[in-house]
PDB file of C-alpha atoms in Angstrom:
ATOM      1  CA  MET Z   1      27.242 -95.057 -51.123  1.00  0.00           C
ATOM      2  CA  LEU Z   2      28.622 -96.609 -47.987  1.00  0.00           C
ATOM      3  CA  ILE Z   3      31.596 -98.933 -48.471  1.00  0.00           C
ATOM      4  CA  SER Z   4      33.677-100.730 -45.851  1.00  0.00           C
ATOM      5  CA  ASN Z   5      36.044-103.668 -45.551  1.00  0.00           C
ATOM      6  CA  GLU Z   6      36.718-104.530 -41.937  1.00  0.00           C
ATOM      7  CA  SER Z   7      37.152-107.473 -39.633  1.00  0.00           C
ATOM      8  CA  ARG Z   8      34.055-108.372 -37.633  1.00  0.00           C
ATOM      9  CA  GLU Z   9      33.244-110.895 -34.949  1.00  0.00           C
ATOM     10  CA  GLY Z  10      29.888-112.537 -34.557  1.00  0.00           C
ATOM     11  CA  ASP Z  11      27.808-115.613 -35.054  1.00  0.00           C
ATOM     12  CA  TRP Z  12      24.706-116.611 -36.966  1.00  0.00           C
ATOM     13  CA  VAL Z  13      22.868-118.147 -33.992  1.00  0.00           C
ATOM     14  CA  ASN Z  14      20.344-115.291 -33.817  1.00  0.00           C
ATOM     15  CA  VAL Z  15      19.394-116.065 -37.452  1.00  0.00           C
ATOM     16  CA  LEU Z  16      20.025-119.813 -37.675  1.00  0.00           C
ATOM     17  CA  ASP Z  17      19.620-121.260 -34.192  1.00  0.00           C
ATOM     18  CA  TRP Z  18      20.737-124.740 -35.269  1.00  0.00           C
ATOM     19  CA  LEU Z  19      24.303-123.547 -35.921  1.00  0.00           C
ATOM     20  CA  PRO Z  20      26.909-123.992 -33.179  1.00  0.00           C
ATOM     21  CA  LYS Z  21      27.592-120.976 -30.998  1.00  0.00           C
ATOM     22  CA  LYS Z  22      30.980-119.592 -31.872  1.00  0.00           C
ATOM     23  CA  GLU Z  23      32.356-116.160 -32.579  1.00  0.00           C
ATOM     24  CA  PRO Z  24      34.343-116.331 -35.814  1.00  0.00           C
ATOM     25  CA  SER Z  25      36.257-113.287 -36.965  1.00  0.00           C
ATOM     26  CA  ARG Z  26      36.110-112.590 -40.681  1.00  0.00           C
ATOM     27  CA  SER Z  27      36.903-109.783 -43.060  1.00  0.00           C
ATOM     28  CA  ILE Z  28      33.542-108.464 -44.290  1.00  0.00           C
ATOM     29  CA  PHE Z  29      33.125-106.308 -47.398  1.00  0.00           C
ATOM     30  CA  THR Z  30      29.982-104.180 -47.158  1.00  0.00           C
ATOM     31  CA  VAL Z  31      28.309-101.954 -49.728  1.00  0.00           C
ATOM     32  CA  GLY Z  32      25.212 -99.993 -48.807  1.00  0.00           C
ATOM     33  CA  ILE Z  33      23.091 -97.068 -49.831  1.00  0.00           C
ATOM     34  CA  ASP Z  34      22.514 -94.122 -47.520  1.00  0.00           C
ATOM     35  CA  HIS Z  35      18.745 -93.658 -47.681  1.00  0.00           C
ATOM     36  CA  GLY Z  36      18.754 -90.396 -45.772  1.00  0.00           C
ATOM     37  CA  LYS Z  37      16.421 -89.530 -42.913  1.00  0.00           C
ATOM     38  CA  ASN Z  38      12.681 -90.208 -42.730  1.00  0.00           C
ATOM     39  CA  VAL Z  39      12.383 -91.692 -46.219  1.00  0.00           C
ATOM     40  CA  LYS Z  40       8.839 -92.951 -46.864  1.00  0.00           C
ATOM     41  CA  GLY Z  41       7.220 -94.463 -49.924  1.00  0.00           C
ATOM     42  CA  ALA Z  42      10.397 -94.505 -52.002  1.00  0.00           C
ATOM     43  CA  SER Z  43      11.622 -97.523 -53.913  1.00  0.00           C
ATOM     44  CA  TYR Z  44      14.498 -98.613 -56.105  1.00  0.00           C
ATOM     45  CA  ALA Z  45      16.115-101.745 -57.443  1.00  0.00           C
ATOM     46  CA  TYR Z  46      19.730-102.560 -58.166  1.00  0.00           C
ATOM     47  CA  THR Z  47      21.772-105.353 -59.665  1.00  0.00           C
ATOM     48  CA  VAL Z  48      25.049-106.684 -58.313  1.00  0.00           C
ATOM     49  CA  TYR Z  49      27.513-108.174 -60.789  1.00  0.00           C
ATOM     50  CA  THR Z  50      30.863-109.624 -59.782  1.00  0.00           C
ATOM     51  CA  SER Z  51      34.013-109.948 -61.882  1.00  0.00           C
ATOM     52  CA  ILE Z  52      32.605-108.108 -64.878  1.00  0.00           C
ATOM     53  CA  THR Z  53      33.995-105.529 -67.280  1.00  0.00           C
ATOM     54  CA  GLU Z  54      32.132-102.353 -68.127  1.00  0.00           C
ATOM     55  CA  LYS Z  55      31.720-103.572 -71.723  1.00  0.00           C
ATOM     56  CA  THR Z  56      30.120-106.856 -70.591  1.00  0.00           C
ATOM     57  CA  LEU Z  57      27.917-104.983 -68.120  1.00  0.00           C
ATOM     58  CA  LEU Z  58      26.592-102.704 -70.861  1.00  0.00           C
ATOM     59  CA  LYS Z  59      25.820-105.737 -73.055  1.00  0.00           C
ATOM     60  CA  LYS Z  60      23.963-107.479 -70.221  1.00  0.00           C
ATOM     61  CA  GLU Z  61      21.916-104.419 -69.356  1.00  0.00           C
ATOM     62  CA  LYS Z  62      21.039-103.811 -73.015  1.00  0.00           C
ATOM     63  CA  LYS Z  63      19.943-107.439 -73.404  1.00  0.00           C
ATOM     64  CA  LYS Z  64      17.714-107.279 -70.291  1.00  0.00           C
ATOM     65  CA  ALA Z  65      18.566-110.783 -69.103  1.00  0.00           C
ATOM     66  CA  TYR Z  66      16.214-110.355 -66.155  1.00  0.00           C
ATOM     67  CA  ALA Z  67      12.886-108.776 -65.266  1.00  0.00           C
ATOM     68  CA  ILE Z  68      11.886-107.536 -61.838  1.00  0.00           C
ATOM     69  CA  LEU Z  69       8.422-109.030 -61.295  1.00  0.00           C
ATOM     70  CA  GLU Z  70       7.829-107.438 -57.918  1.00  0.00           C
ATOM     71  CA  ASN Z  71       9.835-105.281 -55.530  1.00  0.00           C
ATOM     72  CA  THR Z  72       7.698-104.515 -52.482  1.00  0.00           C
ATOM     73  CA  GLU Z  73       8.163-104.882 -48.758  1.00  0.00           C
ATOM     74  CA  ASN Z  74       6.232-108.191 -48.936  1.00  0.00           C
ATOM     75  CA  ILE Z  75       7.683-109.835 -52.063  1.00  0.00           C
ATOM     76  CA  GLN Z  76      10.857-109.400 -54.087  1.00  0.00           C
ATOM     77  CA  ALA Z  77      11.037-111.413 -57.303  1.00  0.00           C
ATOM     78  CA  VAL Z  78      13.372-111.483 -60.288  1.00  0.00           C
ATOM     79  CA  GLN Z  79      12.894-113.596 -63.402  1.00  0.00           C
ATOM     80  CA  PHE Z  80      16.036-114.637 -65.297  1.00  0.00           C
ATOM     81  CA  LYS Z  81      14.955-115.176 -68.893  1.00  0.00           C
ATOM     82  CA  GLU Z  82      17.975-117.098 -70.213  1.00  0.00           C
ATOM     83  CA  LEU Z  83      18.124-119.335 -67.150  1.00  0.00           C
ATOM     84  CA  LYS Z  84      14.344-119.854 -67.185  1.00  0.00           C
ATOM     85  CA  GLU Z  85      14.342-119.313 -63.427  1.00  0.00           C
ATOM     86  CA  THR Z  86      12.528-117.011 -61.052  1.00  0.00           C
ATOM     87  CA  ALA Z  87      13.962-116.185 -57.625  1.00  0.00           C
ATOM     88  CA  ILE Z  88      11.403-115.045 -55.055  1.00  0.00           C
ATOM     89  CA  VAL Z  89      11.707-113.781 -51.493  1.00  0.00           C
ATOM     90  CA  PHE Z  90       8.404-113.881 -49.632  1.00  0.00           C
ATOM     91  CA  HIS Z  91       8.885-111.617 -46.604  1.00  0.00           C
ATOM     92  CA  LYS Z  92       5.473-112.856 -45.511  1.00  0.00           C
ATOM     93  CA  ALA Z  93       2.806-115.149 -46.969  1.00  0.00           C
ATOM     94  CA  GLY Z  94       1.638-113.982 -50.372  1.00  0.00           C
ATOM     95  CA  THR Z  95       0.958-114.587 -54.056  1.00  0.00           C
ATOM     96  CA  LEU Z  96       3.023-113.696 -57.114  1.00  0.00           C
ATOM     97  CA  VAL Z  97       2.025-113.889 -60.781  1.00  0.00           C
ATOM     98  CA  LEU Z  98       4.958-115.508 -62.623  1.00  0.00           C
ATOM     99  CA  ASP Z  99       3.431-115.196 -66.083  1.00  0.00           C
ATOM    100  CA  LYS Z 100      -0.010-115.175 -67.730  1.00  0.00           C
ATOM    101  CA  ASN Z 101      -0.350-118.934 -67.131  1.00  0.00           C
ATOM    102  CA  LEU Z 102       1.157-119.392 -63.679  1.00  0.00           C
ATOM    103  CA  GLN Z 103       1.003-117.930 -60.194  1.00  0.00           C
ATOM    104  CA  ILE Z 104       2.652-119.056 -56.971  1.00  0.00           C
ATOM    105  CA  THR Z 105       1.355-118.690 -53.421  1.00  0.00           C
ATOM    106  CA  SER Z 106       3.374-119.256 -50.251  1.00  0.00           C
ATOM    107  CA  THR Z 107       1.757-119.621 -46.818  1.00  0.00           C
ATOM    108  CA  PHE Z 108       5.029-118.709 -45.076  1.00  0.00           C
ATOM    109  CA  PRO Z 109       7.909-116.247 -45.392  1.00  0.00           C
ATOM    110  CA  GLY Z 110      10.747-117.875 -47.291  1.00  0.00           C
ATOM    111  CA  ILE Z 111      12.892-118.070 -50.393  1.00  0.00           C
ATOM    112  CA  VAL Z 112      11.696-119.928 -53.490  1.00  0.00           C
ATOM    113  CA  ILE Z 113      13.436-120.580 -56.803  1.00  0.00           C
ATOM    114  CA  VAL Z 114      11.200-121.782 -59.628  1.00  0.00           C
ATOM    115  CA  SER Z 115      12.718-123.335 -62.754  1.00  0.00           C
ATOM    116  CA  LYS Z 116      11.026-124.361 -66.012  1.00  0.00           C
ATOM    117  CA  LYS Z 117      13.426-126.191 -68.343  1.00  0.00           C
ATOM    118  CA  ARG Z 118      12.837-128.753 -71.106  1.00  0.00           C
ATOM    119  CA  GLY Z 119       9.313-129.577 -69.988  1.00  0.00           C
ATOM    120  CA  CYS Z 120      10.422-130.113 -66.388  1.00  0.00           C
ATOM    121  CA  PHE Z 121       9.229-127.888 -63.568  1.00  0.00           C
ATOM    122  CA  SER Z 122      11.353-127.734 -60.424  1.00  0.00           C
ATOM    123  CA  ILE Z 123      11.231-125.696 -57.266  1.00  0.00           C
ATOM    124  CA  ALA Z 124      13.704-125.080 -54.435  1.00  0.00           C
ATOM    125  CA  ILE Z 125      12.231-123.873 -51.138  1.00  0.00           C
ATOM    126  CA  LEU Z 126      14.071-122.469 -48.129  1.00  0.00           C
ATOM    127  CA  GLU Z 127      12.820-121.180 -44.792  1.00  0.00           C
ATOM    128  CA  PRO Z 128      16.026-119.567 -43.509  1.00  0.00           C
ATOM    129  CA  THR Z 129      14.928-118.723 -39.951  1.00  0.00           C
ATOM    130  CA  SER Z 130      14.413-122.407 -39.004  1.00  0.00           C
ATOM    131  CA  LYS Z 131      11.429-121.291 -36.926  1.00  0.00           C
ATOM    132  CA  ILE Z 132       8.582-122.457 -39.161  1.00  0.00           C
ATOM    133  CA  GLU Z 133       7.730-126.173 -39.028  1.00  0.00           C
ATOM    134  CA  LYS Z 134       5.241-126.510 -41.897  1.00  0.00           C
ATOM    135  CA  GLY Z 135       3.867-124.531 -44.819  1.00  0.00           C
ATOM    136  CA  GLU Z 136       2.410-124.855 -48.282  1.00  0.00           C
ATOM    137  CA  ILE Z 137       3.276-123.693 -51.767  1.00  0.00           C
ATOM    138  CA  MET Z 138       0.415-123.528 -54.260  1.00  0.00           C
ATOM    139  CA  LEU Z 139       0.961-123.282 -58.006  1.00  0.00           C
ATOM    140  CA  THR Z 140      -2.051-122.203 -60.035  1.00  0.00           C
ATOM    141  CA  GLY Z 141      -1.680-122.910 -63.734  1.00  0.00           C
ATOM    142  CA  ASN Z 142      -0.626-125.735 -65.978  1.00  0.00           C
ATOM    143  CA  VAL Z 143       1.823-127.394 -63.556  1.00  0.00           C
ATOM    144  CA  LYS Z 144       1.213-130.845 -62.158  1.00  0.00           C
ATOM    145  CA  ILE Z 145       3.441-131.329 -59.147  1.00  0.00           C
ATOM    146  CA  GLY Z 146       2.506-132.372 -55.611  1.00  0.00           C
ATOM    147  CA  THR Z 147      -1.249-132.773 -55.109  1.00  0.00           C
ATOM    148  CA  TYR Z 148      -2.984-131.515 -58.249  1.00  0.00           C
ATOM    149  CA  SER Z 149      -6.629-130.358 -58.316  1.00  0.00           C
ATOM    150  CA  LYS Z 150      -8.109-130.300 -61.800  1.00  0.00           C
ATOM    151  CA  THR Z 151     -11.110-128.325 -60.488  1.00  0.00           C
ATOM    152  CA  ASP Z 152      -9.112-125.189 -59.700  1.00  0.00           C
ATOM    153  CA  ASN Z 153      -6.010-126.060 -61.767  1.00  0.00           C
ATOM    154  CA  THR Z 154      -3.814-125.851 -58.658  1.00  0.00           C
ATOM    155  CA  SER Z 155      -0.945-127.974 -57.385  1.00  0.00           C
ATOM    156  CA  THR Z 156      -0.472-127.936 -53.612  1.00  0.00           C
ATOM    157  CA  LEU Z 157       2.913-128.750 -52.116  1.00  0.00           C
ATOM    158  CA  PRO Z 158       2.859-129.382 -48.357  1.00  0.00           C
ATOM    159  CA  ILE Z 159       6.279-128.509 -46.966  1.00  0.00           C
ATOM    160  CA  ASP Z 160       7.736-129.956 -43.750  1.00  0.00           C
ATOM    161  CA  PHE Z 161      10.787-128.002 -42.586  1.00  0.00           C
ATOM    162  CA  SER Z 162      11.138-129.795 -39.231  1.00  0.00           C
ATOM    163  CA  GLU Z 163      13.684-132.436 -40.297  1.00  0.00           C
ATOM    164  CA  ASN Z 164      16.186-130.383 -42.305  1.00  0.00           C
ATOM    165  CA  LYS Z 165      16.125-126.979 -40.656  1.00  0.00           C
ATOM    166  CA  GLY Z 166      17.903-124.303 -42.642  1.00  0.00           C
ATOM    167  CA  MET Z 167      18.326-126.587 -45.653  1.00  0.00           C
ATOM    168  CA  PRO Z 168      16.559-126.196 -49.005  1.00  0.00           C
ATOM    169  CA  ILE Z 169      13.856-128.607 -50.113  1.00  0.00           C
ATOM    170  CA  TYR Z 170      13.869-129.583 -53.797  1.00  0.00           C
ATOM    171  CA  LEU Z 171      10.789-130.763 -55.690  1.00  0.00           C
ATOM    172  CA  SER Z 172      10.408-131.608 -59.365  1.00  0.00           C
ATOM    173  CA  SER Z 173       7.648-132.580 -61.804  1.00  0.00           C
ATOM    174  CA  LYS Z 174       9.887-135.263 -63.369  1.00  0.00           C
TER     175      LYS Z 174
END
């Protein structure tokens, strides 16, 4: 484990070019894992909990409040059962099976949060680099949002990131 708490200077312009150029100094707490040298083909997953007792942690882990759907270099996805939400990071365009009745496809790298609550389907989409202008999300399954095709049971959501760079886009079926 690598742990540090030190003051650092820097800006986010290389990641989010729409932010103003300034060099703030902040205290940064960092936790990392030393992977060693020349590691290939290995994988792992971890959970970060804040402000939690060991007793509560053991209860949460026993209950399995989440399921890791995919943890690859292309897609990382976690489904939170109680929240009825799935958080997905597409490191590049790809497709993820959410459950036996639903899959999601993204034509761009980005972050997507899918929520199914009380008969309402909602999705939050973020392209954090602010470099992609347009993309599409396709939902195959029994979800009617965006442009729905009965033929292939797919909803297509054209996404335009050009106006609100770096900001999430929210869409809902109701």
